[in-house]
PDB file of C-alpha atoms in Angstrom:
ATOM      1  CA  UNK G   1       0.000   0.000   0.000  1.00  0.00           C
ATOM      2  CA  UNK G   2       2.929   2.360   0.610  1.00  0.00           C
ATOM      3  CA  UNK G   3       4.572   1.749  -2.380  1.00  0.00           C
ATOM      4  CA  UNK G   4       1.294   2.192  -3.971  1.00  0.00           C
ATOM      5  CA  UNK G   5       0.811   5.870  -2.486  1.00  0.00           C
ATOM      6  CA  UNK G   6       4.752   6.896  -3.210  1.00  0.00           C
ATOM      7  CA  UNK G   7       4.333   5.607  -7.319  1.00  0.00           C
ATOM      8  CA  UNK G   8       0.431   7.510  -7.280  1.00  0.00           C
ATOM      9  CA  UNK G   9       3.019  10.962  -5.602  1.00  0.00           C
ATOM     10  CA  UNK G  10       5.791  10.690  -8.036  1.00  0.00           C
ATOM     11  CA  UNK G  11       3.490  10.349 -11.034  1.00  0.00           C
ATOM     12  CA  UNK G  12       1.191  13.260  -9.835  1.00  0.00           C
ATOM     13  CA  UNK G  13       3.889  15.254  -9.610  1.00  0.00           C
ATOM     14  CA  UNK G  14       5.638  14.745 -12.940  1.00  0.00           C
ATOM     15  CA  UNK G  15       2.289  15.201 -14.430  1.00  0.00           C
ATOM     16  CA  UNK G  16       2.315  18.666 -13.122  1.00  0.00           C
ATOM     17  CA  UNK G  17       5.763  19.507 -13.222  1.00  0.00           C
ATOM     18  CA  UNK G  18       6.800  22.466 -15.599  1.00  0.00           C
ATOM     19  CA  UNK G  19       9.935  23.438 -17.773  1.00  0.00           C
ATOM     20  CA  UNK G  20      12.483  24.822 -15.548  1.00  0.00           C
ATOM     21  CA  UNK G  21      11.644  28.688 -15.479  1.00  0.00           C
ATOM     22  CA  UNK G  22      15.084  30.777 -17.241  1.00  0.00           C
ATOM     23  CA  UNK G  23      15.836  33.869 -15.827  1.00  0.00           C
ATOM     24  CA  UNK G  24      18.405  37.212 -16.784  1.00  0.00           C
ATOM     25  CA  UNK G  25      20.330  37.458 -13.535  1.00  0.00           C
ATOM     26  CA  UNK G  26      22.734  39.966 -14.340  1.00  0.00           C
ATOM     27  CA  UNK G  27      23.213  42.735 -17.173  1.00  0.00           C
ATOM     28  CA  UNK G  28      26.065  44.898 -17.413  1.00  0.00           C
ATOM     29  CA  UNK G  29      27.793  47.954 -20.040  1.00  0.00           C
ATOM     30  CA  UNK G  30      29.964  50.557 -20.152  1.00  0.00           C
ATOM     31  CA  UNK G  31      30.895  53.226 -22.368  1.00  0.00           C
ATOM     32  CA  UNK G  32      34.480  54.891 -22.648  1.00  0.00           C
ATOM     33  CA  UNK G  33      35.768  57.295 -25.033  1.00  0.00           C
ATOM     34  CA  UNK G  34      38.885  56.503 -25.212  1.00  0.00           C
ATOM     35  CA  UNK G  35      41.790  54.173 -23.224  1.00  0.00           C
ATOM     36  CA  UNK G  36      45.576  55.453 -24.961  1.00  0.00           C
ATOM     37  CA  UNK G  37      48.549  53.391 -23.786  1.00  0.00           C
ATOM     38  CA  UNK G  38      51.903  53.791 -26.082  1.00  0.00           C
ATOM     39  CA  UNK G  39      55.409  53.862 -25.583  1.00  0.00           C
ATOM     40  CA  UNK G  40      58.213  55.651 -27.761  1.00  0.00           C
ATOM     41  CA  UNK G  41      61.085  54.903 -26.968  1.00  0.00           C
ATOM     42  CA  UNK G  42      63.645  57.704 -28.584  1.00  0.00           C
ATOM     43  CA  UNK G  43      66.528  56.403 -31.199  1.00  0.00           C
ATOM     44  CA  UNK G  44      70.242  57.674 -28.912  1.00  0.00           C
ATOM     45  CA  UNK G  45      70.401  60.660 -31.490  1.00  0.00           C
ATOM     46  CA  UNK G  46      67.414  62.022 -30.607  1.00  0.00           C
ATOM     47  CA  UNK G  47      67.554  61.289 -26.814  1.00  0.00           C
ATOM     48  CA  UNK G  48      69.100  57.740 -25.922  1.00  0.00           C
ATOM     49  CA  UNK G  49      67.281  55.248 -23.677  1.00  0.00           C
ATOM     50  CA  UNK G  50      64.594  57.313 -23.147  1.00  0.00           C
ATOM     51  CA  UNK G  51      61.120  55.991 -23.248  1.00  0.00           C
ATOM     52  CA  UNK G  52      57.903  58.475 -23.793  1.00  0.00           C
ATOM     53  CA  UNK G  53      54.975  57.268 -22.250  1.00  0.00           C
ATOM     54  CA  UNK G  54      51.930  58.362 -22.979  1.00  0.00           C
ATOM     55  CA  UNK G  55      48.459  57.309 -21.226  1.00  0.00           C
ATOM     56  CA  UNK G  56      45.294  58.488 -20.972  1.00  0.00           C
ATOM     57  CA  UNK G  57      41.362  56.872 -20.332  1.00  0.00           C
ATOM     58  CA  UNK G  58      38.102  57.746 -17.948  1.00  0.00           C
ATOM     59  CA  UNK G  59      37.712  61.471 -20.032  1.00  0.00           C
ATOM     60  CA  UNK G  60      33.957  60.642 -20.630  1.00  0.00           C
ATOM     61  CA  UNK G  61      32.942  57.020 -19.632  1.00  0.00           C
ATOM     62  CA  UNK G  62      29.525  55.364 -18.108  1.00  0.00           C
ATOM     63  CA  UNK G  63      28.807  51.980 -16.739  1.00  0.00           C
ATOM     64  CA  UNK G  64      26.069  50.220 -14.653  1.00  0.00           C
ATOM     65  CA  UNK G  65      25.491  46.859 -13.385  1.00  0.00           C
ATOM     66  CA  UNK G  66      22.032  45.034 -12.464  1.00  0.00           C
ATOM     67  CA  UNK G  67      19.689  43.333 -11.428  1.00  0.00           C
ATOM     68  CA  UNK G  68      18.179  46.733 -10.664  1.00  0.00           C
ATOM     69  CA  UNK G  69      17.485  48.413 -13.818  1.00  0.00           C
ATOM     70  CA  UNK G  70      19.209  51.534 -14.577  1.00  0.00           C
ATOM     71  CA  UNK G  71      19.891  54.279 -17.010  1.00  0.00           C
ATOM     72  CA  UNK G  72      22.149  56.542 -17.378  1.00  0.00           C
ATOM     73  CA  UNK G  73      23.125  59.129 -20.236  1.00  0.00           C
ATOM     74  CA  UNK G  74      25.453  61.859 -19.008  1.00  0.00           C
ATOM     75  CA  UNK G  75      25.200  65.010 -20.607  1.00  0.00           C
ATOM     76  CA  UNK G  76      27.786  66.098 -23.103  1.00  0.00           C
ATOM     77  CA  UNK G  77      31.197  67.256 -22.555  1.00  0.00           C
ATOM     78  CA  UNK G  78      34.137  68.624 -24.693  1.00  0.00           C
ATOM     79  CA  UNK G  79      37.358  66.770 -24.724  1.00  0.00           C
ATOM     80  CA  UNK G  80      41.155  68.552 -25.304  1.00  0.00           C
ATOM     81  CA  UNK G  81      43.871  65.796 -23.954  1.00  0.00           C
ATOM     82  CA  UNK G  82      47.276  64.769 -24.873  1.00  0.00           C
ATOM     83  CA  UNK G  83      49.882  63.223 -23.727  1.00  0.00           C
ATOM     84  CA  UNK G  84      54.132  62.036 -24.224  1.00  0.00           C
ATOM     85  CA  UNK G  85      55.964  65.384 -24.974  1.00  0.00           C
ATOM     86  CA  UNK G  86      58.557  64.121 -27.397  1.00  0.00           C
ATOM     87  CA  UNK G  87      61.849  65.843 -26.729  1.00  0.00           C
ATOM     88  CA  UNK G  88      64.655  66.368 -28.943  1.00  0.00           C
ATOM     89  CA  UNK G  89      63.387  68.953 -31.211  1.00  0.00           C
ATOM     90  CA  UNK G  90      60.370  67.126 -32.704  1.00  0.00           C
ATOM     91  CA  UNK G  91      57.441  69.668 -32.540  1.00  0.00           C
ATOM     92  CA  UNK G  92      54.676  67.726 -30.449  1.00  0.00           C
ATOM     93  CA  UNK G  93      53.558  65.153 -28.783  1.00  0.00           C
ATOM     94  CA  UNK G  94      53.345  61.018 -29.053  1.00  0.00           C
ATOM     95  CA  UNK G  95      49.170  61.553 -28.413  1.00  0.00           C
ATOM     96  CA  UNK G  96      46.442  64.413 -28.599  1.00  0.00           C
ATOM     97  CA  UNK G  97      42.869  64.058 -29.000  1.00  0.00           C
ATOM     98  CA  UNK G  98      40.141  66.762 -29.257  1.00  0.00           C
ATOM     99  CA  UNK G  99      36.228  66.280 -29.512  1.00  0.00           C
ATOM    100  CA  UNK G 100      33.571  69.050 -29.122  1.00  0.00           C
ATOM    101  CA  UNK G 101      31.153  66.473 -27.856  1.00  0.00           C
ATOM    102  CA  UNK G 102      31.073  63.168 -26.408  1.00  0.00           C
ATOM    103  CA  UNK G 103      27.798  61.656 -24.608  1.00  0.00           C
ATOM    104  CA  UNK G 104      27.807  57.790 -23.290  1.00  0.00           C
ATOM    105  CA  UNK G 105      25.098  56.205 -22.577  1.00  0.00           C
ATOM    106  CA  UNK G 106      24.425  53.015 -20.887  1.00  0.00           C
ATOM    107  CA  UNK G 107      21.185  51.043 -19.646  1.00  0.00           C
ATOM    108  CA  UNK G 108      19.648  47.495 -18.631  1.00  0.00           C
ATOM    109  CA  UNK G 109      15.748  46.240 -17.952  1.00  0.00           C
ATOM    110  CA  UNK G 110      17.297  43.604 -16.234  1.00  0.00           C
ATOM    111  CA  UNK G 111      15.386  42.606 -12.954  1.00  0.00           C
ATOM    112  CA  UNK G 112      15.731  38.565 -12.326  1.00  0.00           C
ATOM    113  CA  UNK G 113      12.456  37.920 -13.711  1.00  0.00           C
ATOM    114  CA  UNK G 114      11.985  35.599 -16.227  1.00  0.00           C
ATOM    115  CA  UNK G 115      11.819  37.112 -19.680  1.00  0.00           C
ATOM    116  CA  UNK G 116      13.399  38.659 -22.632  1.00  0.00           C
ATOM    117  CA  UNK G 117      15.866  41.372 -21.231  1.00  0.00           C
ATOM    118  CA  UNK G 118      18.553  43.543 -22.631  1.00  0.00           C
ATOM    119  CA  UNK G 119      21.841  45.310 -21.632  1.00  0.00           C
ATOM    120  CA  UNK G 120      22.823  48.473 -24.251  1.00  0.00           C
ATOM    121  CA  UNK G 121      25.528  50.946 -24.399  1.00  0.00           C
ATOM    122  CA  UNK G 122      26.140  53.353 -27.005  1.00  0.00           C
ATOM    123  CA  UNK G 123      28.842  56.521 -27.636  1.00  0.00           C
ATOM    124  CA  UNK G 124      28.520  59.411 -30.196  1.00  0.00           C
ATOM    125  CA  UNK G 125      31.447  61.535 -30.486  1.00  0.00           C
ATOM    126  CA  UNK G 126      31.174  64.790 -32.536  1.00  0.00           C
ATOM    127  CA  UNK G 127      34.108  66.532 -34.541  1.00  0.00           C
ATOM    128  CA  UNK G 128      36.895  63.912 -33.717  1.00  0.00           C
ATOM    129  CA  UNK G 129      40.479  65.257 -34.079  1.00  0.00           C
ATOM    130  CA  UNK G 130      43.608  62.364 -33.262  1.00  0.00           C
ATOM    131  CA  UNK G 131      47.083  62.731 -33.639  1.00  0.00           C
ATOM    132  CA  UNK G 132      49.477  59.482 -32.698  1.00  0.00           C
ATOM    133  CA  UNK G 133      53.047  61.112 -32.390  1.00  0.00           C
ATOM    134  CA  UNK G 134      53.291  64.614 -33.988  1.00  0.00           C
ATOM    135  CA  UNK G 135      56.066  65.582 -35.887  1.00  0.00           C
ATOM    136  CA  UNK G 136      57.130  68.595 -37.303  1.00  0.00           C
ATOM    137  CA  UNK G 137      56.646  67.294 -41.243  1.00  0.00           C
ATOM    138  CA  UNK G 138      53.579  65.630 -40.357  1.00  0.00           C
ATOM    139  CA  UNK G 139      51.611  63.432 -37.909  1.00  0.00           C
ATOM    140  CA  UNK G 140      52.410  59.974 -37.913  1.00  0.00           C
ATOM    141  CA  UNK G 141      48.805  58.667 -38.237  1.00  0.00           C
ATOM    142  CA  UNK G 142      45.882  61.237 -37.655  1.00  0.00           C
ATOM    143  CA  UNK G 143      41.852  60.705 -37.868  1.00  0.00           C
ATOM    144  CA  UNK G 144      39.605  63.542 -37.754  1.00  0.00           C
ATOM    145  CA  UNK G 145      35.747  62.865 -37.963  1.00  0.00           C
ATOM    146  CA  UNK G 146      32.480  64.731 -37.980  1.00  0.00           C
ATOM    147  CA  UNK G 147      30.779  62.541 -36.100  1.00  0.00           C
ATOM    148  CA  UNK G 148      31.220  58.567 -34.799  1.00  0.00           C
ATOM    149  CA  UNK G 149      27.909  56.847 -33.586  1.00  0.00           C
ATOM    150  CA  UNK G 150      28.971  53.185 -31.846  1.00  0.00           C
ATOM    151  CA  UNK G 151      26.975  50.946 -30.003  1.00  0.00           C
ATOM    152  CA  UNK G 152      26.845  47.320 -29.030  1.00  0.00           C
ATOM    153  CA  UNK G 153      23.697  45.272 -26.892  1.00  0.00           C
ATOM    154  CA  UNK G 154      22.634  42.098 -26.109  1.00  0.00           C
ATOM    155  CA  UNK G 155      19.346  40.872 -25.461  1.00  0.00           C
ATOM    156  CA  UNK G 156      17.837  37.448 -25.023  1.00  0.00           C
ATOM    157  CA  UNK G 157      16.538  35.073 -22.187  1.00  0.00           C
ATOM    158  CA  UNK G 158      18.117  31.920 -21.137  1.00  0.00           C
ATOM    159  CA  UNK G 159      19.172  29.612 -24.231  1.00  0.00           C
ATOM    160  CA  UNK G 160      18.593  32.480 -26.838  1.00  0.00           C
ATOM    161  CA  UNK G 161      20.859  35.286 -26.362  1.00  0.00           C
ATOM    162  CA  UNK G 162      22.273  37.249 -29.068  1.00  0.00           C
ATOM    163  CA  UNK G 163      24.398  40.703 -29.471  1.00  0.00           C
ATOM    164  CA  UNK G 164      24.726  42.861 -32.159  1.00  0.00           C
ATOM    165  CA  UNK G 165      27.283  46.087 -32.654  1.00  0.00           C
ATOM    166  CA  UNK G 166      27.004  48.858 -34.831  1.00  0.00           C
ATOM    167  CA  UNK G 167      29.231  51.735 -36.136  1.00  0.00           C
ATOM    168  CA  UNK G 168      28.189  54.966 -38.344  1.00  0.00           C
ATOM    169  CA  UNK G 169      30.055  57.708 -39.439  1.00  0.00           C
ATOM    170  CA  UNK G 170      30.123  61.039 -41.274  1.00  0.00           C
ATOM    171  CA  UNK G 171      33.111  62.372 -43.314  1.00  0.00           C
ATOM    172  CA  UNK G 172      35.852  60.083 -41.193  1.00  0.00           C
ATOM    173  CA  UNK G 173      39.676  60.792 -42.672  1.00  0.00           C
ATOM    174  CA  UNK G 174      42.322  58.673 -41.762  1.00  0.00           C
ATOM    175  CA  UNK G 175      45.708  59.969 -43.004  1.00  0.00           C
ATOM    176  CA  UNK G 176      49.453  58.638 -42.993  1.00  0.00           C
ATOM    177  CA  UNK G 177      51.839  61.246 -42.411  1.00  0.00           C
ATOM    178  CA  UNK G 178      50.426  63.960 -45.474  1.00  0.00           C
ATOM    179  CA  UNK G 179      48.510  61.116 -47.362  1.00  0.00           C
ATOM    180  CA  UNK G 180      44.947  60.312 -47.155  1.00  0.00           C
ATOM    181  CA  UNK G 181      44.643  56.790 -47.180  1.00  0.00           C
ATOM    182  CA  UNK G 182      40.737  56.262 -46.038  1.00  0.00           C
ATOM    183  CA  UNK G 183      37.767  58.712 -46.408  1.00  0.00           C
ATOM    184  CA  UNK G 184      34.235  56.656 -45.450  1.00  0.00           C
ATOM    185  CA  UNK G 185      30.633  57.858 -44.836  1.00  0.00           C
ATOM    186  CA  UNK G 186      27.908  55.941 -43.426  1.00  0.00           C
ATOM    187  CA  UNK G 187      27.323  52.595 -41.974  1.00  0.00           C
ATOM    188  CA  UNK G 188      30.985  50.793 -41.295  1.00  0.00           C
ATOM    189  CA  UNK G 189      30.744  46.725 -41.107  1.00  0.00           C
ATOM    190  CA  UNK G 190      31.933  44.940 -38.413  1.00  0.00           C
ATOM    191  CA  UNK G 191      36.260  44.435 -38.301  1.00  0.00           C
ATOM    192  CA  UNK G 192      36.636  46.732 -40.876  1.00  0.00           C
ATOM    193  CA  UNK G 193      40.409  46.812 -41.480  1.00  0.00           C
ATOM    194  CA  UNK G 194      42.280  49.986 -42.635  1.00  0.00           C
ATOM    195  CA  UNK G 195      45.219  49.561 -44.901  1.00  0.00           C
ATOM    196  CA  UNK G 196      47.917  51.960 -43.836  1.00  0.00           C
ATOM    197  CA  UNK G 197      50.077  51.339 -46.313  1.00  0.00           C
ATOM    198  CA  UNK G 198      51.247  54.684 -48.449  1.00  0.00           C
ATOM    199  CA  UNK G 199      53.732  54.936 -51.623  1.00  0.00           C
ATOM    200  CA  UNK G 200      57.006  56.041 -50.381  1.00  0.00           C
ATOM    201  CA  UNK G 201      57.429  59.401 -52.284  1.00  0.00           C
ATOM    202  CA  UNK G 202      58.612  61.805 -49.894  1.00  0.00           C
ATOM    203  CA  UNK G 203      57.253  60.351 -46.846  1.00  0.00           C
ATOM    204  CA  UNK G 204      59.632  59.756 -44.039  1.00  0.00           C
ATOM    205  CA  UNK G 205      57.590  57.475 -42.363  1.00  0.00           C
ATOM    206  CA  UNK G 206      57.408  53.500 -41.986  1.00  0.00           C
ATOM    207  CA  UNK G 207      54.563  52.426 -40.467  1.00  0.00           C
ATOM    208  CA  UNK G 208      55.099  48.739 -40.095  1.00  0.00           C
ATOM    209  CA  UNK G 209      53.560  47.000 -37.261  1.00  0.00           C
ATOM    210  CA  UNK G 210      50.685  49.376 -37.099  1.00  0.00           C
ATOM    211  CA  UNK G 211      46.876  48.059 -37.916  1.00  0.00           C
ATOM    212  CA  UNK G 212      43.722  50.402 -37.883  1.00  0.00           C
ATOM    213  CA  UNK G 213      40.448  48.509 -37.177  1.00  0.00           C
ATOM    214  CA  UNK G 214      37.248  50.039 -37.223  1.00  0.00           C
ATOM    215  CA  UNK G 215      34.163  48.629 -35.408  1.00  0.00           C
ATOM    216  CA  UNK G 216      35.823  46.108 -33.746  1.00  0.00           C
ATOM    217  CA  UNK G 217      33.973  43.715 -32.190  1.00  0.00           C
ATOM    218  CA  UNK G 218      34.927  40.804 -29.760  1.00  0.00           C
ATOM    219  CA  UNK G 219      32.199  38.354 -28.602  1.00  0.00           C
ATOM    220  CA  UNK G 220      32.598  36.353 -24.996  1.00  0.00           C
ATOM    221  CA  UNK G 221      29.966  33.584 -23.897  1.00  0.00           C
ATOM    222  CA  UNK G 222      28.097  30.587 -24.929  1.00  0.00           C
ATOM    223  CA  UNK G 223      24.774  32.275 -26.243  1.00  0.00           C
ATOM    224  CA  UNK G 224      22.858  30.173 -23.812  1.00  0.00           C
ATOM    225  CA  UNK G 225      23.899  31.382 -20.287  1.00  0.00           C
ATOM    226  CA  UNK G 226      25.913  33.978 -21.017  1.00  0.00           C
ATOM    227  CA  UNK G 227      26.717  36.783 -23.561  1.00  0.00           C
ATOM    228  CA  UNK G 228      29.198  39.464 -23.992  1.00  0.00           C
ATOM    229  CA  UNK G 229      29.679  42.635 -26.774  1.00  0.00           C
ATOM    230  CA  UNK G 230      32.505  44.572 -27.109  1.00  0.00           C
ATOM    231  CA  UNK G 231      32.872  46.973 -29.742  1.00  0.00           C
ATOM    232  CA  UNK G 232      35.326  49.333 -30.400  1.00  0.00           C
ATOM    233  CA  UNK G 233      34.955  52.276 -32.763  1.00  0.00           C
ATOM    234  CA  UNK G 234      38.395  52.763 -33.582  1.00  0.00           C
ATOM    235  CA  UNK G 235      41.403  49.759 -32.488  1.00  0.00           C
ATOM    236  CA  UNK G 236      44.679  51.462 -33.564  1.00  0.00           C
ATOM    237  CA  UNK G 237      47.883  49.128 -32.410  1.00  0.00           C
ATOM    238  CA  UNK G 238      51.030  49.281 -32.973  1.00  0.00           C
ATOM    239  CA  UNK G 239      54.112  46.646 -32.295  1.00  0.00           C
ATOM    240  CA  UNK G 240      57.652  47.737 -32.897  1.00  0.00           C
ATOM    241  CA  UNK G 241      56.562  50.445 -35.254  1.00  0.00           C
ATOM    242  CA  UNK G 242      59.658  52.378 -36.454  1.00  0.00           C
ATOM    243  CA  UNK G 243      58.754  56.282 -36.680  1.00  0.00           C
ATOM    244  CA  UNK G 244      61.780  57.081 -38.916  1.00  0.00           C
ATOM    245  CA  UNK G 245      64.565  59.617 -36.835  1.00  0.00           C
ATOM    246  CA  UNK G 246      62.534  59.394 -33.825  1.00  0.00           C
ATOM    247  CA  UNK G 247      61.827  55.946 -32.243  1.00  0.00           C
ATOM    248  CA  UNK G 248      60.092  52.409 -31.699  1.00  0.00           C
ATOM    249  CA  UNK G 249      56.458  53.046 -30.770  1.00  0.00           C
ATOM    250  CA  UNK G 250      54.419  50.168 -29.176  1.00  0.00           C
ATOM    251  CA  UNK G 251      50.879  50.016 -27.656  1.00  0.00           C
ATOM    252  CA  UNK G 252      46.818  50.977 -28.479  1.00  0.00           C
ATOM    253  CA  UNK G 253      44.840  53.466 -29.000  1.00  0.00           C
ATOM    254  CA  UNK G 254      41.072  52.231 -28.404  1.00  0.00           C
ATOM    255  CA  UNK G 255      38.436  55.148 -29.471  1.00  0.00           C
ATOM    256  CA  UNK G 256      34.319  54.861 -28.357  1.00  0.00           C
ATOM    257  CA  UNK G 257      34.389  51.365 -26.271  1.00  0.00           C
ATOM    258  CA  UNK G 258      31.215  50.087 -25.709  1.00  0.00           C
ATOM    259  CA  UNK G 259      30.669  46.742 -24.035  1.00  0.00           C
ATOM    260  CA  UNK G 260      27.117  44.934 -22.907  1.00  0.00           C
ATOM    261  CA  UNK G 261      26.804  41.707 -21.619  1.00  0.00           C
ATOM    262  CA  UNK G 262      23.772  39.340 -19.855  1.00  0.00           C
ATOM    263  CA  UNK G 263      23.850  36.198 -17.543  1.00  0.00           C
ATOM    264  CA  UNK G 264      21.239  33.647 -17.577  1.00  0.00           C
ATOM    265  CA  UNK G 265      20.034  30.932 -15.703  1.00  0.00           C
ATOM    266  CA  UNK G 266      17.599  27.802 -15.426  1.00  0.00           C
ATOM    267  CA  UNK G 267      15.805  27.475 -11.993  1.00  0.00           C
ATOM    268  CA  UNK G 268      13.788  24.273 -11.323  1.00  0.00           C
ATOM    269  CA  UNK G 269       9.926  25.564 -10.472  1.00  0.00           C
ATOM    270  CA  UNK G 270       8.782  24.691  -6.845  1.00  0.00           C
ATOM    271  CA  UNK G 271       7.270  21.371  -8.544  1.00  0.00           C
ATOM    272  CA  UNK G 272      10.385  19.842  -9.904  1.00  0.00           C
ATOM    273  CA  UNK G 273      12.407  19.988  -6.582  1.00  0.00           C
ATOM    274  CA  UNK G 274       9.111  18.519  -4.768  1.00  0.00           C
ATOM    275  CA  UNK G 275       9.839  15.449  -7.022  1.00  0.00           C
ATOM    276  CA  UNK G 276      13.204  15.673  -6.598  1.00  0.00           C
ATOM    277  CA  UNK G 277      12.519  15.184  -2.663  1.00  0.00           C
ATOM    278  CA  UNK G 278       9.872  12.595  -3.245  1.00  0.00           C
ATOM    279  CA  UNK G 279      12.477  10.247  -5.005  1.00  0.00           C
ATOM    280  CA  UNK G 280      14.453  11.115  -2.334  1.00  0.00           C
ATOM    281  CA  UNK G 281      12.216   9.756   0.556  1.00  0.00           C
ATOM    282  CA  UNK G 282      11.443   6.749  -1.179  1.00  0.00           C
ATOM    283  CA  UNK G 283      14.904   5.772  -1.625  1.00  0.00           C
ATOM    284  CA  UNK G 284      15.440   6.525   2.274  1.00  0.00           C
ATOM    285  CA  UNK G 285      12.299   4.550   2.606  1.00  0.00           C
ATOM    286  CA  UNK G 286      13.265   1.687   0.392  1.00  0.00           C
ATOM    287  CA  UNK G 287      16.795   1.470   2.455  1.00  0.00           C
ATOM    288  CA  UNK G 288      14.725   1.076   5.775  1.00  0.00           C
ATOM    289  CA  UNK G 289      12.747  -1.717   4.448  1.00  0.00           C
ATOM    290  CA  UNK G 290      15.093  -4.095   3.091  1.00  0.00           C
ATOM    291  CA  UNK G 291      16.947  -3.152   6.686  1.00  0.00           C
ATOM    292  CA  UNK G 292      13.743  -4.090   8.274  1.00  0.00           C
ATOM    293  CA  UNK G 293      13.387  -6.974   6.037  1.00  0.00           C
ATOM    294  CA  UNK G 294      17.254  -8.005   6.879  1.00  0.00           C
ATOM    295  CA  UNK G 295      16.667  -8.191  10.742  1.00  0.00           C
ATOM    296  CA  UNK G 296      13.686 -10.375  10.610  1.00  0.00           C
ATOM    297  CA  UNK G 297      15.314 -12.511   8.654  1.00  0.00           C
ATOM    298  CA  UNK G 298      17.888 -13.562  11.344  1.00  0.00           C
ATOM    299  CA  UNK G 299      15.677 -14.115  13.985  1.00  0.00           C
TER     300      UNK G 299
END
């Protein structure tokens, strides 16, 4: 009769058992207008064993992290930075950067409720003005820009999430010491690479071991309980670059970061851990009576 009752439990219960119910538990983005690390490090004629460094990042960011929706979209502010005075007698220095606008913007619905949700970040820069090492006969590499629009999300629920990044520009010059190598308008696809390459007539410049990628975008996750967007407006790098009568330059230059990224889970309903416990007891209660069982049979 008991085992009668435990089978009549179990089987009720997987009748009305559900799916497991999939939850957004966290959300998270950021958005950063620029993070600058290079080195030069100065050929003994100019100054010997000396190493320019130049840094900057945090000159207009936002980020936010749920559960607890949020929202925030900081109001616009101008930007006039540089960085690395090069010595010697060259003219400026190894970074400067000027914008007359830049507004990030950042925000999440997440609340650990079941559901679609979303994490989005986004950065519009206006009238973009970048110089990597200034010389006196021209910039290394500069990029000037009327406007940049970047953005990356994800949204989703628990075994469906999916991300998508975007990049648009207006009138965006990239240039190679006096020589325009890029002009684009428009919508820019994803890992667009920049070929810096320039005919050697006049220039005194070598730009080996320097790549220019625009909308960059790195993906982190499995799409099912977790998701992560970066994208990155522009990805200048450079590795052993010679500037020619100056130096070795090495490091990044990363221009409007966004990043977004969700974490999901499945969580049994209420019904499926009753079952759970139910096949529990009758295993406890199926160890007692061959125990019981055992003992009598010694008497």
């Amino acid at each position: 009769m008991r085992w009668f009752l435990l089978g009549w439990s179990i089987c009720a219960i997987m009748c009305s058992a559900g799916n497991a119910q999939a939850a957004v538990v966290g959300g998270n983005s950021s958005s950063d207008f620029l993070t600058a690390d290079l080195e030069l490090a100065l050929l003994p004629l100019v100054v010997g064993g000396v190493v320019v460094d130049a840094e900057l990042s945090g000159l207009a960011s936002s980020s936010g992290v749920s559960p607890a929706p949020y929202s925030e979209n900081p109001s616009a502010v101008s930007i006039n930075a540089n960085a690395g005075i090069i010595p010697g007698g060259s003219s400026g220095d190894v970074l400067d950067v000027t914008s007359s606008a830049v507004t990030p913007s950042v925000s999440s619905n997440v609340d650990g409720l079941s559901g679609i949700r979303f994490a989005n970040s986004s950065h519009s820069i206006a009238n973009l003005d970048l110089s990597v090492v200034e010389l006196a006969s021209a910039d290394l590499i500069s990029i000037t820009a009327v406007a940049i629009n970047v953005t990356s999300a994800v949204n989703g629920e628990f075994g469906s999430l999916d991300s998508v990044g975007t990049m648009n520009v207006e009138d965006l010059v990239i240039r190679v010491g006096n020589s325009v190598v890029a002009t684009l308008d428009g919508t820019i696809a994803p890992n667009t690479g920049i070929n810096l390459s320039v005919s050697s007539g006049g220039l005194p410049l070598d730009i080996e071991g320097a790549s220019l990628i625009l909308n960059e975008q790195v993906t982190t996750g499995d799409g099912t309980s977790s998701l992560g967007l970066a994208t990155n407006a522009i990805s200048l790098r450079f590795i052993e670059t010679e500037v020619t009568g100056v130096g070795e330059l090495n490091g990044s230059v990363l221009v409007g970061q966004t990043t977004a990224g969700l974490q999901a889970s499945a969580v049994p309903e209420p019904s499926s851990l009753a079952l759970l416990g139910v096949v529990g007891f009758g295993g406890a209660f199926w160890r007692g009576r061959r125990k019981v069982a055992g003992s009598a049979s010694q008497v």
